[in-house]
Tab-separated table of C-alpha atoms in Angstrom:
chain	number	residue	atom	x	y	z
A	1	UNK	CA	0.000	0.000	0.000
A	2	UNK	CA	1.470	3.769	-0.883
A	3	UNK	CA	1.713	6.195	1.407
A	4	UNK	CA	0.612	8.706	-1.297
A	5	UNK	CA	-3.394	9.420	-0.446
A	6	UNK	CA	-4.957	8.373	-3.616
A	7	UNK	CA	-8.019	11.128	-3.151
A	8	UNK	CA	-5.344	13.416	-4.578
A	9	UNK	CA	-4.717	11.872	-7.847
A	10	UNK	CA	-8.806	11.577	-8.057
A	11	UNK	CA	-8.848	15.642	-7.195
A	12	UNK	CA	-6.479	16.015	-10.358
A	13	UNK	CA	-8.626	13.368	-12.666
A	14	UNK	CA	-11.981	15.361	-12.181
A	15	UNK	CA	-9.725	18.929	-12.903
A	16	UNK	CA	-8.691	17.199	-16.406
A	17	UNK	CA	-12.195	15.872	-16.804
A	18	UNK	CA	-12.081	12.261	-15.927
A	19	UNK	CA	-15.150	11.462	-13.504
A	20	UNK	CA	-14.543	8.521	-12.692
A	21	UNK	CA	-11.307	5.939	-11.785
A	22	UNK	CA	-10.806	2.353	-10.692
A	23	UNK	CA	-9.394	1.547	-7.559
A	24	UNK	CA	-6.799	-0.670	-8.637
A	25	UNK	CA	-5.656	1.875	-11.161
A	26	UNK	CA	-5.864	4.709	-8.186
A	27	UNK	CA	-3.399	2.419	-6.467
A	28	UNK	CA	-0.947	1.823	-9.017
A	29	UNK	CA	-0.631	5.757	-9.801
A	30	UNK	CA	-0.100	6.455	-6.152
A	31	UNK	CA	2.999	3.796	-6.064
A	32	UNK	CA	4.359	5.291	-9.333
A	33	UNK	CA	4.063	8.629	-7.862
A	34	UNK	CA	5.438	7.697	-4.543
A	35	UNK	CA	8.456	5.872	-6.331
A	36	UNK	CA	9.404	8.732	-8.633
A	37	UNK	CA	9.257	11.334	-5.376
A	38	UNK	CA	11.616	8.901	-3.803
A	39	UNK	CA	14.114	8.924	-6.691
A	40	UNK	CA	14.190	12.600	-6.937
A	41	UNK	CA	14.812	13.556	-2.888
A	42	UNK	CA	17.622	10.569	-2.870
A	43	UNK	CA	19.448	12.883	-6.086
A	44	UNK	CA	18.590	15.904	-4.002
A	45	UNK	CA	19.919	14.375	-0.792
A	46	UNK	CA	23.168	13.858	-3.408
A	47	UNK	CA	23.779	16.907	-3.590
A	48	UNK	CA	23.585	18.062	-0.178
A	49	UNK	CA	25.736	15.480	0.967
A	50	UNK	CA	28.680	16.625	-1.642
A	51	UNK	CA	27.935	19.963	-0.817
A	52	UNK	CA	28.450	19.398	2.912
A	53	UNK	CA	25.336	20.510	4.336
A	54	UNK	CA	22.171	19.122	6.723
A	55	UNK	CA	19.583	21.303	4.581
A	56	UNK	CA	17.985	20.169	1.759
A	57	UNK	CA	16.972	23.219	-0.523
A	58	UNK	CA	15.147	24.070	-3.667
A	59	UNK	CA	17.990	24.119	-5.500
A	60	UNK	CA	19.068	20.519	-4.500
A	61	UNK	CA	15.650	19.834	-6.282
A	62	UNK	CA	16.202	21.478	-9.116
A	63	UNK	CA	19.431	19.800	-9.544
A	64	UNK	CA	18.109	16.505	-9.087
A	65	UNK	CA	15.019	17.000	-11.792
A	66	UNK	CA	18.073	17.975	-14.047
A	67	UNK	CA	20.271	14.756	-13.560
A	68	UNK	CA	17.132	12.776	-14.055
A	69	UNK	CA	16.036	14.467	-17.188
A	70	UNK	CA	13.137	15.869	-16.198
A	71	UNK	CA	12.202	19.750	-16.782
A	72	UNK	CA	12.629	21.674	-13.593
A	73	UNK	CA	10.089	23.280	-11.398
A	74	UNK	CA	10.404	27.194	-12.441
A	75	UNK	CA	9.168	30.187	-9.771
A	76	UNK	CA	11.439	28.928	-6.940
A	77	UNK	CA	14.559	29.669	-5.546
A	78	UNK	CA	16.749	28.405	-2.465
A	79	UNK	CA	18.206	32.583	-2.072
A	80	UNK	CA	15.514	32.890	0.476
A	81	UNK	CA	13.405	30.774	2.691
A	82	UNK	CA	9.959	29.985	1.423
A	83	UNK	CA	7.415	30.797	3.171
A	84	UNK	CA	3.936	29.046	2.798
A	85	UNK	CA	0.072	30.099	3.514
A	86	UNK	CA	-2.691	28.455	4.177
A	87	UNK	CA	-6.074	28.930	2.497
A	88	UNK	CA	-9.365	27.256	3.044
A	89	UNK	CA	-11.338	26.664	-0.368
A	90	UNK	CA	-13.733	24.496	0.840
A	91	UNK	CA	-14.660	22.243	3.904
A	92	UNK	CA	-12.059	19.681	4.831
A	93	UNK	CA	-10.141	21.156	1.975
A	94	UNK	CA	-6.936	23.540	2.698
A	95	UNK	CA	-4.931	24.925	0.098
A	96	UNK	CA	-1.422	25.387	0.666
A	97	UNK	CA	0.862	28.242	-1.332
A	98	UNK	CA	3.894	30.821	-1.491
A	99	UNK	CA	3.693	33.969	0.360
A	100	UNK	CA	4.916	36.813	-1.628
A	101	UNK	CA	6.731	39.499	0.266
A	102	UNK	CA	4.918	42.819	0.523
A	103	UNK	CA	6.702	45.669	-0.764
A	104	UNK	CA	6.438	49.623	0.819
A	105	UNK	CA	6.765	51.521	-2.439
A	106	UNK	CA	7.088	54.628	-0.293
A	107	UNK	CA	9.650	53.120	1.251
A	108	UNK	CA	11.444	52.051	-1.731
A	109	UNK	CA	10.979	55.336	-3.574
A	110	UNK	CA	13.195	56.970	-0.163
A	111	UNK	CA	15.755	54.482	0.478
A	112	UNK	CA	19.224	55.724	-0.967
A	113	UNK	CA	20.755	54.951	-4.004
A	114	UNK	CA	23.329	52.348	-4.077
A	115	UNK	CA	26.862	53.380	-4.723
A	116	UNK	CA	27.824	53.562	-8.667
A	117	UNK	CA	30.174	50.779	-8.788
A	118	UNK	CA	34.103	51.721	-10.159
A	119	UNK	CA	34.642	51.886	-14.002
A	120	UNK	CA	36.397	48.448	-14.730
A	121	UNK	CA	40.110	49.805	-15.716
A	122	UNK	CA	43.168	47.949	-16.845
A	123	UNK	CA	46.561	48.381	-16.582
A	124	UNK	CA	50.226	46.281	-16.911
A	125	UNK	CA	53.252	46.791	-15.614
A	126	UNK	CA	56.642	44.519	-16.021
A	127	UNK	CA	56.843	41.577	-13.001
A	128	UNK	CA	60.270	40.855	-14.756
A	129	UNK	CA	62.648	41.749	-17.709
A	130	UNK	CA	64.878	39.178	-18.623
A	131	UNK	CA	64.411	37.451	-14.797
A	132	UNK	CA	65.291	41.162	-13.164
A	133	UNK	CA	62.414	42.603	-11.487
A	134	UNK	CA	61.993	46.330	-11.945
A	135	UNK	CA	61.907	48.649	-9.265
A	136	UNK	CA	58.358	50.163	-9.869
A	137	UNK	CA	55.694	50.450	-7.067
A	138	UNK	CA	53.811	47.569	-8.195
A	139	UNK	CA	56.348	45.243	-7.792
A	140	UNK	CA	57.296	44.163	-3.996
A	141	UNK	CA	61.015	45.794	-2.736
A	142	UNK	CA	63.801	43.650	-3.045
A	143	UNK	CA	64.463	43.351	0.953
A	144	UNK	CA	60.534	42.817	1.676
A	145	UNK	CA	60.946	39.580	-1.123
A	146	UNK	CA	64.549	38.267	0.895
A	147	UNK	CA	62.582	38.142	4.082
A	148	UNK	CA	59.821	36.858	3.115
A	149	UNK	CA	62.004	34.153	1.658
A	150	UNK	CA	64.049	33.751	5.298
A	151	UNK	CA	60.473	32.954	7.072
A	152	UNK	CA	59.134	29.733	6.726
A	153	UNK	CA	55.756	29.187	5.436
A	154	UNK	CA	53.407	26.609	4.912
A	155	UNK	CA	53.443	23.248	6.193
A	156	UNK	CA	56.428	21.728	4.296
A	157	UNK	CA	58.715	24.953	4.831
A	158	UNK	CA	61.963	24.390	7.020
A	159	UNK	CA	61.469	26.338	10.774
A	160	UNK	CA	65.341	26.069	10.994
A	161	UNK	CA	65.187	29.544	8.122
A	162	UNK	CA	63.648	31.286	10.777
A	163	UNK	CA	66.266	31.422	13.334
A	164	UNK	CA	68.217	33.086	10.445
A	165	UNK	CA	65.521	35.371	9.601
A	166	UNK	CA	65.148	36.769	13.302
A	167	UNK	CA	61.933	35.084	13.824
A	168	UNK	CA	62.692	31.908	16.238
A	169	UNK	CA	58.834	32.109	17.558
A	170	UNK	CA	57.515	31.155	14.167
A	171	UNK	CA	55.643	28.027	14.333
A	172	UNK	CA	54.869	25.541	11.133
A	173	UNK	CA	51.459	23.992	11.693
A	174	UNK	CA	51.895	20.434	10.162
A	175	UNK	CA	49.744	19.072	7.137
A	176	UNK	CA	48.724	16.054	8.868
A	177	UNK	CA	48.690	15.054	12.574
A	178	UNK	CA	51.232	12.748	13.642
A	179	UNK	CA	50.436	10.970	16.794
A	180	UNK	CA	53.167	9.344	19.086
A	181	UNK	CA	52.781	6.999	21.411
A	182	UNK	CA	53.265	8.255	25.155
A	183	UNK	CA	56.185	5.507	25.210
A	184	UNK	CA	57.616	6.849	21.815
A	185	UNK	CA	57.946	10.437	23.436
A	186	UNK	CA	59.335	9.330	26.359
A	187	UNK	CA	62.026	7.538	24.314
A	188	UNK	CA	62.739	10.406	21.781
A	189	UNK	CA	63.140	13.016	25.343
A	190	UNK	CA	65.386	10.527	27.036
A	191	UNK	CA	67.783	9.703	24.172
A	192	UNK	CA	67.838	13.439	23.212
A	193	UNK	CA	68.979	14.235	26.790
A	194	UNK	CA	71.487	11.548	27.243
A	195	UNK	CA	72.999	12.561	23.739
A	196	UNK	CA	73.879	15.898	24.764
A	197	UNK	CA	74.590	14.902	28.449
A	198	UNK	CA	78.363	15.981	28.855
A	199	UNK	CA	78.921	14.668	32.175
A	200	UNK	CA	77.728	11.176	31.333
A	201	UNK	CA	79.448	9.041	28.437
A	202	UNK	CA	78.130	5.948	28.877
A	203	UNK	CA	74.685	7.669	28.347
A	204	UNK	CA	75.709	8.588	25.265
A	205	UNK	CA	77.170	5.510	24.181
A	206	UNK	CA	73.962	3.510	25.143
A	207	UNK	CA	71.501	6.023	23.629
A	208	UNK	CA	73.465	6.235	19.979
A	209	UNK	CA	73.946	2.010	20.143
A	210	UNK	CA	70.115	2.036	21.209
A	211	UNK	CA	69.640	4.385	17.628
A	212	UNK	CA	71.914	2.374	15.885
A	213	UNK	CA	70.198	-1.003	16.396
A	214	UNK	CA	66.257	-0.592	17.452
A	215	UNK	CA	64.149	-1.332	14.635
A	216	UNK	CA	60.796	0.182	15.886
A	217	UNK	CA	61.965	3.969	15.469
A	218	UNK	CA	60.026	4.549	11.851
A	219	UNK	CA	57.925	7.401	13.577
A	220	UNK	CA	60.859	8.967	15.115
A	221	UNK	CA	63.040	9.306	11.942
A	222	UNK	CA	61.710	13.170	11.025
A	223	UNK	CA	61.960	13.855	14.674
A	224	UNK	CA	65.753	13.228	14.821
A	225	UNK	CA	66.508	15.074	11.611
A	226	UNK	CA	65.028	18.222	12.802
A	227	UNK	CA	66.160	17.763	16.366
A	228	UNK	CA	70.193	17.291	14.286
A	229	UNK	CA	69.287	20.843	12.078
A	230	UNK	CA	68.091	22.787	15.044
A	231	UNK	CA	70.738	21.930	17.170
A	232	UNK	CA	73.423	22.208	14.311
A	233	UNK	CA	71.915	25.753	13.698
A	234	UNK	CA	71.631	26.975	17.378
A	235	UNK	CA	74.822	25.516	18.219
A	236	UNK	CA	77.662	26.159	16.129
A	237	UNK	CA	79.320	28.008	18.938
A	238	UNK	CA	79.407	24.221	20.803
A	239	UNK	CA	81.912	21.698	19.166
A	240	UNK	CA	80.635	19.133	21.949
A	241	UNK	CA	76.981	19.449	20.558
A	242	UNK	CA	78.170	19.263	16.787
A	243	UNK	CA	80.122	16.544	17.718
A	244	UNK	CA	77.418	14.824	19.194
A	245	UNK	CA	74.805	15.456	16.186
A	246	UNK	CA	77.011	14.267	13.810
A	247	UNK	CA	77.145	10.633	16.010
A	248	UNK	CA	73.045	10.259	16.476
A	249	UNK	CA	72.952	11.307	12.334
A	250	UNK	CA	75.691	8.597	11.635
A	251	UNK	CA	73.889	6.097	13.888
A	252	UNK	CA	70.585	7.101	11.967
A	253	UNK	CA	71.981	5.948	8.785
A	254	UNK	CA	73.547	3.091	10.488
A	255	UNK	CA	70.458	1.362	11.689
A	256	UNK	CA	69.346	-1.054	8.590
A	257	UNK	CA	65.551	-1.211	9.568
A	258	UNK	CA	65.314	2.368	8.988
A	259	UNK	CA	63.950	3.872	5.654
A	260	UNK	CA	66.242	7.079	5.489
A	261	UNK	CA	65.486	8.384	1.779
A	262	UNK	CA	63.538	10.697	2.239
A	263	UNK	CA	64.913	12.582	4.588
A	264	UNK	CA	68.669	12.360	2.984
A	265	UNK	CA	67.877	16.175	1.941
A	266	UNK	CA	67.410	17.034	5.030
A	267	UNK	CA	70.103	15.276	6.474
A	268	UNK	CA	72.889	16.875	4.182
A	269	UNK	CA	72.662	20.596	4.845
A	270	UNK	CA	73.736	20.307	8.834
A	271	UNK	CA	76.657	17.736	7.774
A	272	UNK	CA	77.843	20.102	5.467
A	273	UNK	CA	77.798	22.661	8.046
A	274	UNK	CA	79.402	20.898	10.492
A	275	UNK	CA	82.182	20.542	7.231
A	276	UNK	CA	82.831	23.294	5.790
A	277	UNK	CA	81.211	26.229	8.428
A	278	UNK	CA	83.444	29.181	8.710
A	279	UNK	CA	83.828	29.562	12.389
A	280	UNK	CA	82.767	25.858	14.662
A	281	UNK	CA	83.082	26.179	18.107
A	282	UNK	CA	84.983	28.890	20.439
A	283	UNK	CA	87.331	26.773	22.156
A	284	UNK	CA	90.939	28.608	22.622
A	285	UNK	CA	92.679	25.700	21.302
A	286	UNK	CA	92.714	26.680	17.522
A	287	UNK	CA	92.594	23.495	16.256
A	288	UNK	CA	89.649	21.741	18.490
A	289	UNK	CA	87.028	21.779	15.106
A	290	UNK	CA	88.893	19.386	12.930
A	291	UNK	CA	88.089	16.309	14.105
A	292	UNK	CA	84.110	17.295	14.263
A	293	UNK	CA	85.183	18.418	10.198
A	294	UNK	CA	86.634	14.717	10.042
A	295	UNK	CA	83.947	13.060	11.323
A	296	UNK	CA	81.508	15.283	9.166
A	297	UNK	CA	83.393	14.201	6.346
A	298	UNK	CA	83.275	10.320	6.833
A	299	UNK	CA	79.637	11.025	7.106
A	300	UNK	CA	79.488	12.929	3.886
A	301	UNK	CA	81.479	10.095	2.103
A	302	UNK	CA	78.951	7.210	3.629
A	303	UNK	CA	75.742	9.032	2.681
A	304	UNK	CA	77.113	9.563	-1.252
A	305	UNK	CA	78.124	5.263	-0.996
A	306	UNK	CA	74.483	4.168	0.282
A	307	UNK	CA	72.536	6.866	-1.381
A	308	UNK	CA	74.528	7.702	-4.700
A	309	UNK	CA	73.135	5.358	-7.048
A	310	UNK	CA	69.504	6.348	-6.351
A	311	UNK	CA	70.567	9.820	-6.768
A	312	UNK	CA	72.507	10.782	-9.399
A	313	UNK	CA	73.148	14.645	-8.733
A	314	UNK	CA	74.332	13.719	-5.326
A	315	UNK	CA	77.721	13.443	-5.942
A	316	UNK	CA	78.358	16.374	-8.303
A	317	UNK	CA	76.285	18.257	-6.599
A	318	UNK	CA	78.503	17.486	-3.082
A	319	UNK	CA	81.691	17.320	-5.232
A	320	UNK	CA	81.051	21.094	-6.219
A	321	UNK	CA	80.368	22.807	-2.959
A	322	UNK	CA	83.727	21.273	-1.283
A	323	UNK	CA	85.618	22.920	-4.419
A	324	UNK	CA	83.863	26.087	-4.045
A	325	UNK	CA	85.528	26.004	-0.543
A	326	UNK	CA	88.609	24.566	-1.227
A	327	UNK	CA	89.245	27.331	-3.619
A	328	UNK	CA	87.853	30.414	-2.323
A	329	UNK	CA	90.463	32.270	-0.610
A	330	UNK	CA	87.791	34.556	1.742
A	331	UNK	CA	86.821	31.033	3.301
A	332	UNK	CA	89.090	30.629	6.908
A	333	UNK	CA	91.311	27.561	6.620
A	334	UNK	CA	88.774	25.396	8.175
A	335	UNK	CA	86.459	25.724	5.651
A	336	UNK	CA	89.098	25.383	3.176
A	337	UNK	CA	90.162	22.026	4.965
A	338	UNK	CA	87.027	20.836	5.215
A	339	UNK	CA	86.577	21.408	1.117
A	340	UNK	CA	89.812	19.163	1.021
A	341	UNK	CA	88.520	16.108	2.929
A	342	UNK	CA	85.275	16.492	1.750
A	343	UNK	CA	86.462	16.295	-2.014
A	344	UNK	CA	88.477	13.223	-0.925
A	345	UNK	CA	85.948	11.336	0.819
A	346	UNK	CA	82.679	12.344	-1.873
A	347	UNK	CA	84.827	11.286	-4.954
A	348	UNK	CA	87.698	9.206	-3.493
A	349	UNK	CA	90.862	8.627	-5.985
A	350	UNK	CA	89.143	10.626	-9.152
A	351	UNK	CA	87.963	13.417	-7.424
A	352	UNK	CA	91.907	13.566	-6.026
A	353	UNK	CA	93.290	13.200	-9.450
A	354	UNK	CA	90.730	15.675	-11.433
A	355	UNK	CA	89.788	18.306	-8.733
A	356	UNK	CA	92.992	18.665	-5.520
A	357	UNK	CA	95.829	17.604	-7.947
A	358	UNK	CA	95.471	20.743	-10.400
A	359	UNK	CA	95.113	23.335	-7.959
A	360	UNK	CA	97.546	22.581	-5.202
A	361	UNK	CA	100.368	24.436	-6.462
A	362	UNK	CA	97.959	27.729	-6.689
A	363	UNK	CA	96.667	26.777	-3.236
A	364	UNK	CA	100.242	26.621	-1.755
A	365	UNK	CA	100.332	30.445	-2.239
A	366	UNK	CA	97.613	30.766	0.739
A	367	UNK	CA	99.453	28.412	2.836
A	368	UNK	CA	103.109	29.379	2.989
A	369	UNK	CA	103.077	32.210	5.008
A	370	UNK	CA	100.790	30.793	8.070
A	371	UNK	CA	103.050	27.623	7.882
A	372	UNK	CA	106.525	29.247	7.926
A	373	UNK	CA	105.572	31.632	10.954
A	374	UNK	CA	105.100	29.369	13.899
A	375	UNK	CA	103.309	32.540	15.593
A	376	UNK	CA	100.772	33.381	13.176
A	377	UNK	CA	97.455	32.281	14.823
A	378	UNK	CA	96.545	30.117	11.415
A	379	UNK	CA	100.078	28.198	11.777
A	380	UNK	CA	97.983	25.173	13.475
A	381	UNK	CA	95.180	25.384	10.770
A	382	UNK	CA	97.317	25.822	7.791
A	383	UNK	CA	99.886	22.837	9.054
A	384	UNK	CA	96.194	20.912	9.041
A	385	UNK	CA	95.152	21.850	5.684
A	386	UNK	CA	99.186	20.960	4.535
A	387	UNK	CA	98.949	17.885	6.533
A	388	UNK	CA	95.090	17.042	4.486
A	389	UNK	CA	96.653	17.673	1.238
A	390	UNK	CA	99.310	15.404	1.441
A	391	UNK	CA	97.201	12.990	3.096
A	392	UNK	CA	94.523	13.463	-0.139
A	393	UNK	CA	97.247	12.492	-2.785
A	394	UNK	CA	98.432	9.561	-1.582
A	395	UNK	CA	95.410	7.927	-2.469
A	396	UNK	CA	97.085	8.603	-5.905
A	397	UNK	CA	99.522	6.541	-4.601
A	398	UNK	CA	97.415	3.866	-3.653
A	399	UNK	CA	95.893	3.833	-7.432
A	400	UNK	CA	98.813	3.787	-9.122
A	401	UNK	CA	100.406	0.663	-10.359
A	402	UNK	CA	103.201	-0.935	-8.234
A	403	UNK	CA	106.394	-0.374	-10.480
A	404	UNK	CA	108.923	2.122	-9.744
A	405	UNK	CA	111.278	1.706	-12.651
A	406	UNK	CA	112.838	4.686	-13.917
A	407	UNK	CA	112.832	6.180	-10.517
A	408	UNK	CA	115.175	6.436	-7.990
A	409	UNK	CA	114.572	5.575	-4.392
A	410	UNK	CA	115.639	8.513	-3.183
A	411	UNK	CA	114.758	11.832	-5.429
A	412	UNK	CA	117.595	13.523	-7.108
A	413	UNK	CA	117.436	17.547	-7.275
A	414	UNK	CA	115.993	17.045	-11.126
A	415	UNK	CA	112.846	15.341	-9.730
A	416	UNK	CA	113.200	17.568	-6.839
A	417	UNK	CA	112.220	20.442	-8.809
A	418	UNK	CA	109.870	19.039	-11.275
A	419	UNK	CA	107.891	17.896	-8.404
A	420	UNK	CA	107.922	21.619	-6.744
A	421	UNK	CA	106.700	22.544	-10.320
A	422	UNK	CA	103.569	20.454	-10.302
A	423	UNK	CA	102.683	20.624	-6.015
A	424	UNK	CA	104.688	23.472	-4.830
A	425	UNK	CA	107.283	23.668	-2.536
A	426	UNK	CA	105.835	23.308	0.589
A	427	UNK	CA	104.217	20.053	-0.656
A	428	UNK	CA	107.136	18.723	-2.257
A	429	UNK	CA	109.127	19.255	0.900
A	430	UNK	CA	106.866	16.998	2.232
A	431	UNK	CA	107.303	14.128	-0.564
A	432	UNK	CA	110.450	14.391	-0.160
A	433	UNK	CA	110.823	14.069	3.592
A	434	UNK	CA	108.255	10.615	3.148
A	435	UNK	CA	111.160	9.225	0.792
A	436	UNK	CA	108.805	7.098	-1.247
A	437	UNK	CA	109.318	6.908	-4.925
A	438	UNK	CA	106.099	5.312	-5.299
A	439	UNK	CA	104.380	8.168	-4.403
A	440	UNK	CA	105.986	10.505	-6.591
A	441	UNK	CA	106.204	8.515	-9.345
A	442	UNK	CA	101.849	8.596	-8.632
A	443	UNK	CA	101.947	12.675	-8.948
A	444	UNK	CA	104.243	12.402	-12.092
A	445	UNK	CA	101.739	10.377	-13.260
A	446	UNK	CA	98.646	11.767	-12.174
């Protein structure tokens, strides 16, 4: 049985002049008429789910009508509620319709005038010429564009930018919530702590083998690489809390049930620091940064082994920023050392041959007067850098084949100076205090 009263479809028979209609047939229309209603409110209903609302509107009928190819009901509109009278035409018979809103024409005539909207205008300007953007006041200033590029924004932008852009109490709102586990926290506070804890080493040495071997840290990982940049960029006045970021990174890498890729970008920028930074650390002993440079480098040199092959502008990309070091002359000799070792450990033997080898003797120009004067205060770095150099080219040593025919074991004052013609002489003082014809047989060679 339909829920449609039938007495209405006999009101509309009699109004198109047919008197009289069978019940059976009374029945039927009411089911057809009660299944069509259905199909068009569950299209309406559609539409208000998609749209993300709880009322269903005129519109959402409209709509529906449309999808189900069926002309539209014209005179409504979902702008404003509808409001409905009642009117009695007859006993036991109410007739239901739209209230129209009354209008005060004196009312109208008085009200103001709207404002005459602006004449639509056009004009252009030049954003760039040739990439260079013009100073013109519709383009932003140049220093309003680099801090706007220092502060971090959105939810993928780094927060370390900020402490270099003045603004340490920006915060990033992430894209999606990560939930830790209570225990998780409590794990990624305590091994935090007991890394930095000076007073405690075997702490440290149970909270980086703890790193280095757990397998259930997959949640942790970005929380360790932006604990390693903020401390690394807060603390390069702290050789102690370098060295100790450079340990939990290396033990990060180390731990084989850890899926590191993604986060190798992120990784690289603080181990370069930690490389090739101008001024690490403010201990009075001038030479108390190089083995955090050493250590950086190591890193450098594992991360370009494991992740190399997937990436193949790692290397070249590495291999050029420790020559832009290595060569610049404004750089402090840390920086320039830390180009050297870098070079050697990113490209091993070729990078040696193709990239130190060449430029030595040009180098040795920066380095002679700091090594000769035992007073200078870059005596200790510059006898470092010497000390890398020679260390770098004996890998050529180590490459070259094992015959030494031709040379003698001790060089003569011929070889003498052709080797101060190709390394300098503070170099080939050096080689020639080592007394090993293999090796400079290797830079003949080379």
């Amino acid at each position: 049985m339909s829920v449609w009263n039938p007495d209405n479809i006999k009101d509309v028979a009699e109004s198109l002049g047919i008197a009289s209609l069978n019940d059976d047939v009374l029945s039927g229309l009411s089911m057809d008429i009660e299944c069509r209603i259905r199909e068009v409110l569950e299209e309406a209903l559609k539409f208000v789910r998609h749209s993300k609302r709880t009322n269903l509107t005129t519109q959402d009928i409209s709509q529906a009508l449309k999808v189900l190819n069926i002309e539209p009901l014209y005179g409504y509109e979902s702008t404003r509620p509808l409001r409905f009278g009642e009117a009695s035409i007859g006993p036991g018979q109410p007739l239901f319709y739209v209230e129209d809103e009354e209008v005060d024409f004196e009312k109208l005539i008085n009200a103001p005038l709207p404002k005459v909207p602006r004449e639509i205008s056009f004009t252009a300007h030049w954003l760039a010429v040739e990439g260079v953007q013009p100073s013109i006041p519709q383009n932003p200033a140049p220093a309003d564009s680099r801090n706007q590029e220092l502060i971090p924004k959105g939810p993928s932008a780094n927060p370390n930018l900020a402490a270099i852009s003045g603004a340490d109490n920006v915060t990033v709102k992430p894209l999606v919530k990560h939930v830790l586990s209570k225990e998780l926290q409590l794990y990624f506070s305590n091994v935090c702590s007991a890394v930095l804890d000076e007073s405690n080493e075997e702490y440290r040495v149970a909270a980086l083998s703890s790193i280095r071997t757990d397998p259930g840290l997959h949640q942790l990982v970005p929380y360790f690489v932006q604990f390693i940049a903020e401390k690394v960029t807060h603390g390069l006045r702290n050789v102690f809390v370098l060295t100790q970021t450079m340990q939990l990174t290396s033990a990060l890498l180390d731990n084989k049930s850890l899926y590191v890729d993604p986060y190798i970008a992120s990784i690289i920028p603080p181990v370069l620091t930690c490389l090739i930074g101008r001024r690490l650390g403010s201990s009075p002993h001038p030479s108390s940064h190089l083995p955090l440079r050493n250590i950086a480098a190591a890193l450098l040199g594992s991360i370009c082994r494991k992740y190399g092959k997937s990436s193949h502008t790692l290397k070249p990309r590495l291999a050029r920023t420790c020559l832009k070091h290595f060569l610049d002359p404004t750089k402090p000799l840390g920086a320039n050392y830390g180009g050297i070792i870098g070079l050697q450990a990113v490209g091993g033997t070729e990078a040696v041959r193709a990239l130190i080898l060449p430029n030595v003797k040009e180098y040795e120009s920066l380095l002679r007067e700091p090594c000769l004067d035992e007073s200078s205060p870059k005596h200790a770095d510059a006898e470092a850098v010497l000390t890398a150099l020679v260390a770098a080219l004996q890998a050529l040593e180590d490459d070259s084949l094992g015959l030494i025919n031709g040379y003698a074991k001790v060089p003569d004052e011929e070889q003498r100076r052709r080797l101060e013609e190709k390394v300098g002489s503070l170099i080939a003082d050096r080689v020639y205090q080592m007394n090993r014809p293999k090796f400079v047989r290797a830079l003949f060679e080379a």
